[in-house]
PDB file of C-alpha atoms in Angstrom:
ATOM      1  CA  VAL A   1       3.580  15.616  14.129  1.00  0.00           C
ATOM      2  CA  ASP A   2       4.119  16.048  10.737  1.00  0.00           C
ATOM      3  CA  VAL A   3       4.594  13.402   8.146  1.00  0.00           C
ATOM      4  CA  MET A   4       8.080  13.209   7.004  1.00  0.00           C
ATOM      5  CA  THR A   5       7.987  14.935   3.548  1.00  0.00           C
ATOM      6  CA  VAL A   6       6.916  17.593   5.644  1.00  0.00           C
ATOM      7  CA  MET A   7       9.666  17.785   8.224  1.00  0.00           C
ATOM      8  CA  GLN A   8      12.090  18.168   4.915  1.00  0.00           C
ATOM      9  CA  LEU A   9      11.032  20.486   3.437  1.00  0.00           C
ATOM     10  CA  ARG A  10      11.308  22.650   6.824  1.00  0.00           C
ATOM     11  CA  LEU A  11      14.151  21.802   7.546  1.00  0.00           C
ATOM     12  CA  ALA A  12      15.352  22.573   3.849  1.00  0.00           C
ATOM     13  CA  GLY A  13      13.824  26.119   4.524  1.00  0.00           C
ATOM     14  CA  HIS A  14      15.655  26.571   7.964  1.00  0.00           C
ATOM     15  CA  VAL A  15      18.886  25.440   5.987  1.00  0.00           C
ATOM     16  CA  PHE A  16      17.906  27.886   3.370  1.00  0.00           C
ATOM     17  CA  GLY A  17      16.295  30.594   5.487  1.00  0.00           C
ATOM     18  CA  ALA A  18      12.819  30.478   3.960  1.00  0.00           C
ATOM     19  CA  VAL A  19       9.209  29.082   4.991  1.00  0.00           C
ATOM     20  CA  PRO A  20       8.171  26.710   2.247  1.00  0.00           C
ATOM     21  CA  ASP A  21       4.576  26.048   0.933  1.00  0.00           C
ATOM     22  CA  VAL A  22       4.830  22.472   1.804  1.00  0.00           C
ATOM     23  CA  ARG A  23       1.238  22.468  -0.608  1.00  0.00           C
ATOM     24  CA  LYS A  24       3.287  23.799  -3.410  1.00  0.00           C
ATOM     25  CA  PHE A  25       5.480  20.474  -2.808  1.00  0.00           C
ATOM     26  CA  PRO A  26       3.635  17.334  -3.620  1.00  0.00           C
ATOM     27  CA  LEU A  27       5.187  14.181  -3.763  1.00  0.00           C
ATOM     28  CA  ARG A  28       6.505  13.118  -7.699  1.00  0.00           C
ATOM     29  CA  LEU A  29       7.661  10.093  -9.178  1.00  0.00           C
ATOM     30  CA  SER A  30       8.372   9.549 -12.425  1.00  0.00           C
ATOM     31  CA  LEU A  31       7.727   6.749 -14.467  1.00  0.00           C
ATOM     32  CA  SER A  32       9.496   5.617 -17.750  1.00  0.00           C
ATOM     33  CA  ALA A  33       6.969   4.607 -20.933  1.00  0.00           C
ATOM     34  CA  GLN A  34       8.205   1.081 -20.041  1.00  0.00           C
ATOM     35  CA  ASN A  35       6.904   1.161 -16.489  1.00  0.00           C
ATOM     36  CA  TRP A  36       3.691   2.532 -18.043  1.00  0.00           C
ATOM     37  CA  ASP A  37       3.610  -0.652 -20.404  1.00  0.00           C
ATOM     38  CA  PHE A  38       3.943  -3.095 -17.759  1.00  0.00           C
ATOM     39  CA  ALA A  39       1.122  -1.752 -15.776  1.00  0.00           C
ATOM     40  CA  LEU A  40      -0.959  -1.643 -18.753  1.00  0.00           C
ATOM     41  CA  SER A  41       0.090  -5.123 -19.773  1.00  0.00           C
ATOM     42  CA  ALA A  42      -0.703  -6.243 -15.655  1.00  0.00           C
ATOM     43  CA  ILE A  43      -3.391  -4.654 -14.547  1.00  0.00           C
ATOM     44  CA  SER A  44      -5.383  -4.769 -17.881  1.00  0.00           C
ATOM     45  CA  TRP A  45      -7.664  -7.396 -16.812  1.00  0.00           C
ATOM     46  CA  MET A  46      -8.852  -5.636 -14.127  1.00  0.00           C
ATOM     47  CA  SER A  47     -12.289  -3.982 -13.967  1.00  0.00           C
ATOM     48  CA  GLY A  48     -14.806  -2.307 -11.107  1.00  0.00           C
ATOM     49  CA  LEU A  49     -12.822  -1.192  -8.247  1.00  0.00           C
ATOM     50  CA  LYS A  50      -9.474  -2.044  -8.803  1.00  0.00           C
ATOM     51  CA  ILE A  51      -7.373  -3.105  -5.748  1.00  0.00           C
ATOM     52  CA  ILE A  52      -3.797  -3.185  -5.072  1.00  0.00           C
ATOM     53  CA  LEU A  53      -3.455  -5.791  -2.062  1.00  0.00           C
ATOM     54  CA  ASN A  54       0.064  -5.876  -1.194  1.00  0.00           C
ATOM     55  CA  ILE A  55       0.905  -8.364   0.772  1.00  0.00           C
ATOM     56  CA  SER A  56       4.857  -7.847   1.637  1.00  0.00           C
ATOM     57  CA  ALA A  57       6.905  -5.526   4.299  1.00  0.00           C
ATOM     58  CA  GLY A  58      10.770  -5.450   5.037  1.00  0.00           C
ATOM     59  CA  ASN A  59       9.752  -6.976   8.441  1.00  0.00           C
ATOM     60  CA  PRO A  60       7.441 -10.238   9.672  1.00  0.00           C
ATOM     61  CA  TYR A  61       6.342  -8.283  12.342  1.00  0.00           C
ATOM     62  CA  ARG A  62       4.614  -6.228   9.666  1.00  0.00           C
ATOM     63  CA  MET A  63       3.131  -8.680   7.407  1.00  0.00           C
ATOM     64  CA  TRP A  64      -0.117 -10.830   7.806  1.00  0.00           C
ATOM     65  CA  SER A  65      -0.230 -14.563   7.042  1.00  0.00           C
ATOM     66  CA  GLU A  66      -1.651 -16.360   4.154  1.00  0.00           C
ATOM     67  CA  GLU A  67      -4.898 -16.966   6.349  1.00  0.00           C
ATOM     68  CA  ARG A  68      -5.508 -13.545   7.335  1.00  0.00           C
ATOM     69  CA  ASN A  69      -5.165 -11.904   3.692  1.00  0.00           C
ATOM     70  CA  ALA A  70      -7.352 -14.819   2.762  1.00  0.00           C
ATOM     71  CA  ALA A  71     -10.151 -14.047   5.015  1.00  0.00           C
ATOM     72  CA  PHE A  72      -9.521 -10.025   3.986  1.00  0.00           C
ATOM     73  CA  ILE A  73     -10.189 -10.724   0.064  1.00  0.00           C
ATOM     74  CA  GLU A  74     -13.505 -12.525   1.289  1.00  0.00           C
ATOM     75  CA  LEU A  75     -14.472  -9.973   3.063  1.00  0.00           C
ATOM     76  CA  LEU A  76     -13.330  -7.671   0.182  1.00  0.00           C
ATOM     77  CA  PHE A  77     -16.299  -9.498  -1.925  1.00  0.00           C
ATOM     78  CA  THR A  78     -18.736  -8.907   0.299  1.00  0.00           C
ATOM     79  CA  ILE A  79     -18.552  -4.585   0.114  1.00  0.00           C
ATOM     80  CA  GLY A  80     -21.432  -4.767  -2.690  1.00  0.00           C
ATOM     81  CA  VAL A  81     -19.577  -3.407  -5.376  1.00  0.00           C
ATOM     82  CA  PRO A  82     -17.488  -5.311  -8.584  1.00  0.00           C
ATOM     83  CA  ILE A  83     -14.097  -5.735  -7.590  1.00  0.00           C
ATOM     84  CA  SER A  84     -11.026  -7.045  -8.991  1.00  0.00           C
ATOM     85  CA  ILE A  85      -8.136  -7.274  -7.011  1.00  0.00           C
ATOM     86  CA  SER A  86      -3.990  -7.541  -7.780  1.00  0.00           C
ATOM     87  CA  ILE A  87      -2.060  -9.306  -5.096  1.00  0.00           C
ATOM     88  CA  CYS A  88       0.983  -7.696  -4.732  1.00  0.00           C
ATOM     89  CA  GLY A  89       3.686 -10.400  -3.599  1.00  0.00           C
ATOM     90  CA  PRO A  90       7.343  -9.709  -4.029  1.00  0.00           C
ATOM     91  CA  GLY A  91      10.502 -11.963  -3.240  1.00  0.00           C
ATOM     92  CA  ASP A  92       9.735 -14.786  -0.884  1.00  0.00           C
ATOM     93  CA  ARG A  93       5.722 -13.655  -0.939  1.00  0.00           C
ATOM     94  CA  PHE A  94       5.029 -14.410  -4.325  1.00  0.00           C
ATOM     95  CA  SER A  95       4.516 -17.947  -3.652  1.00  0.00           C
ATOM     96  CA  MET A  96       2.112 -16.819  -0.920  1.00  0.00           C
ATOM     97  CA  ALA A  97       0.363 -14.465  -3.522  1.00  0.00           C
ATOM     98  CA  GLN A  98      -0.111 -17.216  -6.056  1.00  0.00           C
ATOM     99  CA  ARG A  99      -1.646 -19.949  -3.678  1.00  0.00           C
ATOM    100  CA  LEU A 100      -4.071 -16.673  -2.576  1.00  0.00           C
ATOM    101  CA  ALA A 101      -5.407 -15.889  -5.841  1.00  0.00           C
ATOM    102  CA  ASP A 102      -5.632 -19.429  -6.809  1.00  0.00           C
ATOM    103  CA  THR A 103      -7.740 -19.497  -4.155  1.00  0.00           C
ATOM    104  CA  PHE A 104     -10.177 -17.043  -5.871  1.00  0.00           C
ATOM    105  CA  ASP A 105     -11.792 -17.205  -8.967  1.00  0.00           C
ATOM    106  CA  GLU A 106     -10.486 -14.750 -11.932  1.00  0.00           C
ATOM    107  CA  ARG A 107     -11.230 -11.655  -9.814  1.00  0.00           C
ATOM    108  CA  VAL A 108      -7.906 -12.329  -7.631  1.00  0.00           C
ATOM    109  CA  ARG A 109      -4.864 -12.524 -10.097  1.00  0.00           C
ATOM    110  CA  VAL A 110      -0.865 -11.875  -8.861  1.00  0.00           C
ATOM    111  CA  LEU A 111       0.925  -8.656 -10.037  1.00  0.00           C
ATOM    112  CA  PRO A 112       3.611 -10.075 -12.124  1.00  0.00           C
ATOM    113  CA  GLN A 113       7.122  -9.614 -10.556  1.00  0.00           C
ATOM    114  CA  GLY A 114       8.807  -6.205 -12.156  1.00  0.00           C
ATOM    115  CA  SER A 115      10.790  -3.456 -10.749  1.00  0.00           C
ATOM    116  CA  PHE A 116       9.305  -1.357  -7.945  1.00  0.00           C
ATOM    117  CA  LEU A 117       9.010   1.310 -10.603  1.00  0.00           C
ATOM    118  CA  ASP A 118       7.249  -1.112 -12.700  1.00  0.00           C
ATOM    119  CA  THR A 119       4.556  -1.642  -9.475  1.00  0.00           C
ATOM    120  CA  ALA A 120       4.550   1.742  -9.097  1.00  0.00           C
ATOM    121  CA  ALA A 121       2.789   2.478 -12.578  1.00  0.00           C
ATOM    122  CA  CYS A 122       0.106  -0.481 -11.831  1.00  0.00           C
ATOM    123  CA  VAL A 123      -0.423   1.694  -8.446  1.00  0.00           C
ATOM    124  CA  ALA A 124      -0.961   4.580 -10.713  1.00  0.00           C
ATOM    125  CA  GLU A 125      -3.434   2.370 -12.317  1.00  0.00           C
ATOM    126  CA  ALA A 126      -5.554   0.802  -9.390  1.00  0.00           C
ATOM    127  CA  ASP A 127      -8.547   3.099  -7.341  1.00  0.00           C
ATOM    128  CA  VAL A 128      -6.909   1.906  -4.259  1.00  0.00           C
ATOM    129  CA  VAL A 129      -3.922   0.280  -2.315  1.00  0.00           C
ATOM    130  CA  ILE A 130      -4.130  -1.573   0.501  1.00  0.00           C
ATOM    131  CA  THR A 131      -1.046  -2.460   2.126  1.00  0.00           C
ATOM    132  CA  PRO A 132       1.314  -2.593   5.590  1.00  0.00           C
ATOM    133  CA  ASP A 133       3.622   0.172   6.411  1.00  0.00           C
ATOM    134  CA  THR A 134       6.063  -0.249   3.372  1.00  0.00           C
ATOM    135  CA  SER A 135       7.543   1.644   0.459  1.00  0.00           C
ATOM    136  CA  MET A 136       4.342   1.142  -1.435  1.00  0.00           C
ATOM    137  CA  VAL A 137       2.639   3.957   0.672  1.00  0.00           C
ATOM    138  CA  HIS A 138       4.775   6.852  -0.049  1.00  0.00           C
ATOM    139  CA  ALA A 139       4.585   5.399  -3.919  1.00  0.00           C
ATOM    140  CA  ALA A 140       0.610   5.657  -4.137  1.00  0.00           C
ATOM    141  CA  SER A 141       1.016   8.618  -2.367  1.00  0.00           C
ATOM    142  CA  ALA A 142       3.822  10.347  -4.971  1.00  0.00           C
ATOM    143  CA  LEU A 143       1.050   8.515  -7.802  1.00  0.00           C
ATOM    144  CA  GLY A 144      -2.362  10.161  -6.325  1.00  0.00           C
ATOM    145  CA  THR A 145      -3.528   6.423  -5.056  1.00  0.00           C
ATOM    146  CA  PRO A 146      -5.695   6.402  -1.633  1.00  0.00           C
ATOM    147  CA  VAL A 147      -4.172   4.478   0.234  1.00  0.00           C
ATOM    148  CA  LEU A 148      -5.252   2.350   3.066  1.00  0.00           C
ATOM    149  CA  VAL A 149      -2.531   1.416   5.405  1.00  0.00           C
ATOM    150  CA  MET A 150      -1.819  -1.123   8.357  1.00  0.00           C
ATOM    151  CA  PHE A 151       0.734  -0.087  10.976  1.00  0.00           C
ATOM    152  CA  THR A 152       2.025  -2.020  14.155  1.00  0.00           C
ATOM    153  CA  LYS A 153       2.736  -0.240  17.217  1.00  0.00           C
ATOM    154  CA  LYS A 154       5.841  -2.441  17.225  1.00  0.00           C
ATOM    155  CA  ALA A 155       6.878   0.404  14.691  1.00  0.00           C
ATOM    156  CA  THR A 156       8.081   3.934  15.558  1.00  0.00           C
ATOM    157  CA  PHE A 157       7.260   7.256  14.741  1.00  0.00           C
ATOM    158  CA  ILE A 158       4.714   6.156  12.770  1.00  0.00           C
ATOM    159  CA  GLY A 159       2.373   9.422  12.164  1.00  0.00           C
ATOM    160  CA  GLU A 160       5.714  10.557  10.664  1.00  0.00           C
ATOM    161  CA  TRP A 161       5.576   7.720   7.715  1.00  0.00           C
ATOM    162  CA  MET A 162       1.568   8.752   7.451  1.00  0.00           C
ATOM    163  CA  PRO A 163       0.768   9.000   3.082  1.00  0.00           C
ATOM    164  CA  TYR A 164       0.958  12.630   2.047  1.00  0.00           C
ATOM    165  CA  GLY A 165      -1.373  14.328  -0.040  1.00  0.00           C
ATOM    166  CA  VAL A 166      -3.575  11.933  -0.879  1.00  0.00           C
ATOM    167  CA  PRO A 167      -6.935  10.282   0.955  1.00  0.00           C
ATOM    168  CA  PHE A 168      -6.190   8.247   3.471  1.00  0.00           C
ATOM    169  CA  THR A 169      -6.703   5.972   6.452  1.00  0.00           C
ATOM    170  CA  TYR A 170      -5.097   3.429   8.530  1.00  0.00           C
ATOM    171  CA  VAL A 171      -5.729   0.626  11.213  1.00  0.00           C
ATOM    172  CA  ILE A 172      -3.583   0.281  14.379  1.00  0.00           C
ATOM    173  CA  THR A 173      -2.349  -2.577  16.296  1.00  0.00           C
ATOM    174  CA  ASP A 174      -3.977  -1.554  19.668  1.00  0.00           C
ATOM    175  CA  ASP A 175      -0.356  -2.552  21.953  1.00  0.00           C
ATOM    176  CA  ARG A 176       3.080  -3.618  20.539  1.00  0.00           C
ATOM    177  CA  GLU A 177       2.342  -6.454  18.885  1.00  0.00           C
ATOM    178  CA  ASP A 178       2.207  -7.629  15.260  1.00  0.00           C
ATOM    179  CA  LEU A 179       0.510  -6.615  12.278  1.00  0.00           C
ATOM    180  CA  GLU A 180      -1.280 -10.274  12.640  1.00  0.00           C
ATOM    181  CA  SER A 181      -3.341  -8.893  15.611  1.00  0.00           C
ATOM    182  CA  ILE A 182      -5.208  -6.925  13.208  1.00  0.00           C
ATOM    183  CA  ALA A 183      -8.674  -8.523  12.132  1.00  0.00           C
ATOM    184  CA  PRO A 184      -9.710  -8.587   8.673  1.00  0.00           C
ATOM    185  CA  MET A 185     -13.032  -7.217   9.213  1.00  0.00           C
ATOM    186  CA  GLU A 186     -11.126  -4.331  11.068  1.00  0.00           C
ATOM    187  CA  VAL A 187      -9.256  -3.176   8.089  1.00  0.00           C
ATOM    188  CA  LEU A 188     -12.525  -3.564   5.817  1.00  0.00           C
TER     189      LEU A 188
END
């Protein structure tokens, strides 16, 4: 199964009677000077391995609870290298992100609320993005940032929505169950 990007390139090639070399068509995302300024301000505090942890997705079944996210952050600090974590929790997950950050020391902060492109600029400056299946996967792909994605089999066509053109790995539920069924240790 091809990812959506490759399928769309092949469809366009078929329509126009060409066979595109998909390696020549990486994803791209254009960011403004204001987006880069936002990122500089938002994550300039980070040092060591810079991780963006996205705790939000479009459906509740594609998100971890506050307890799962806290347990995962705890585990991240056991990997043996200096890390800093910016928690991305837009919308109704922002207060959860703040509670999580308040639980930990200065190595964990909430990514300020900004536009999608502001957040994308932060993603471009991170060493890795850890996220449920959401648009953050594709922003990271377009900006060259490695991704660790969490999928649930409740979603359809998972293979089509994998990252494209960047190093990535993923964890997927065993069955058609909520993302909550994935243990933090499995993601680590």
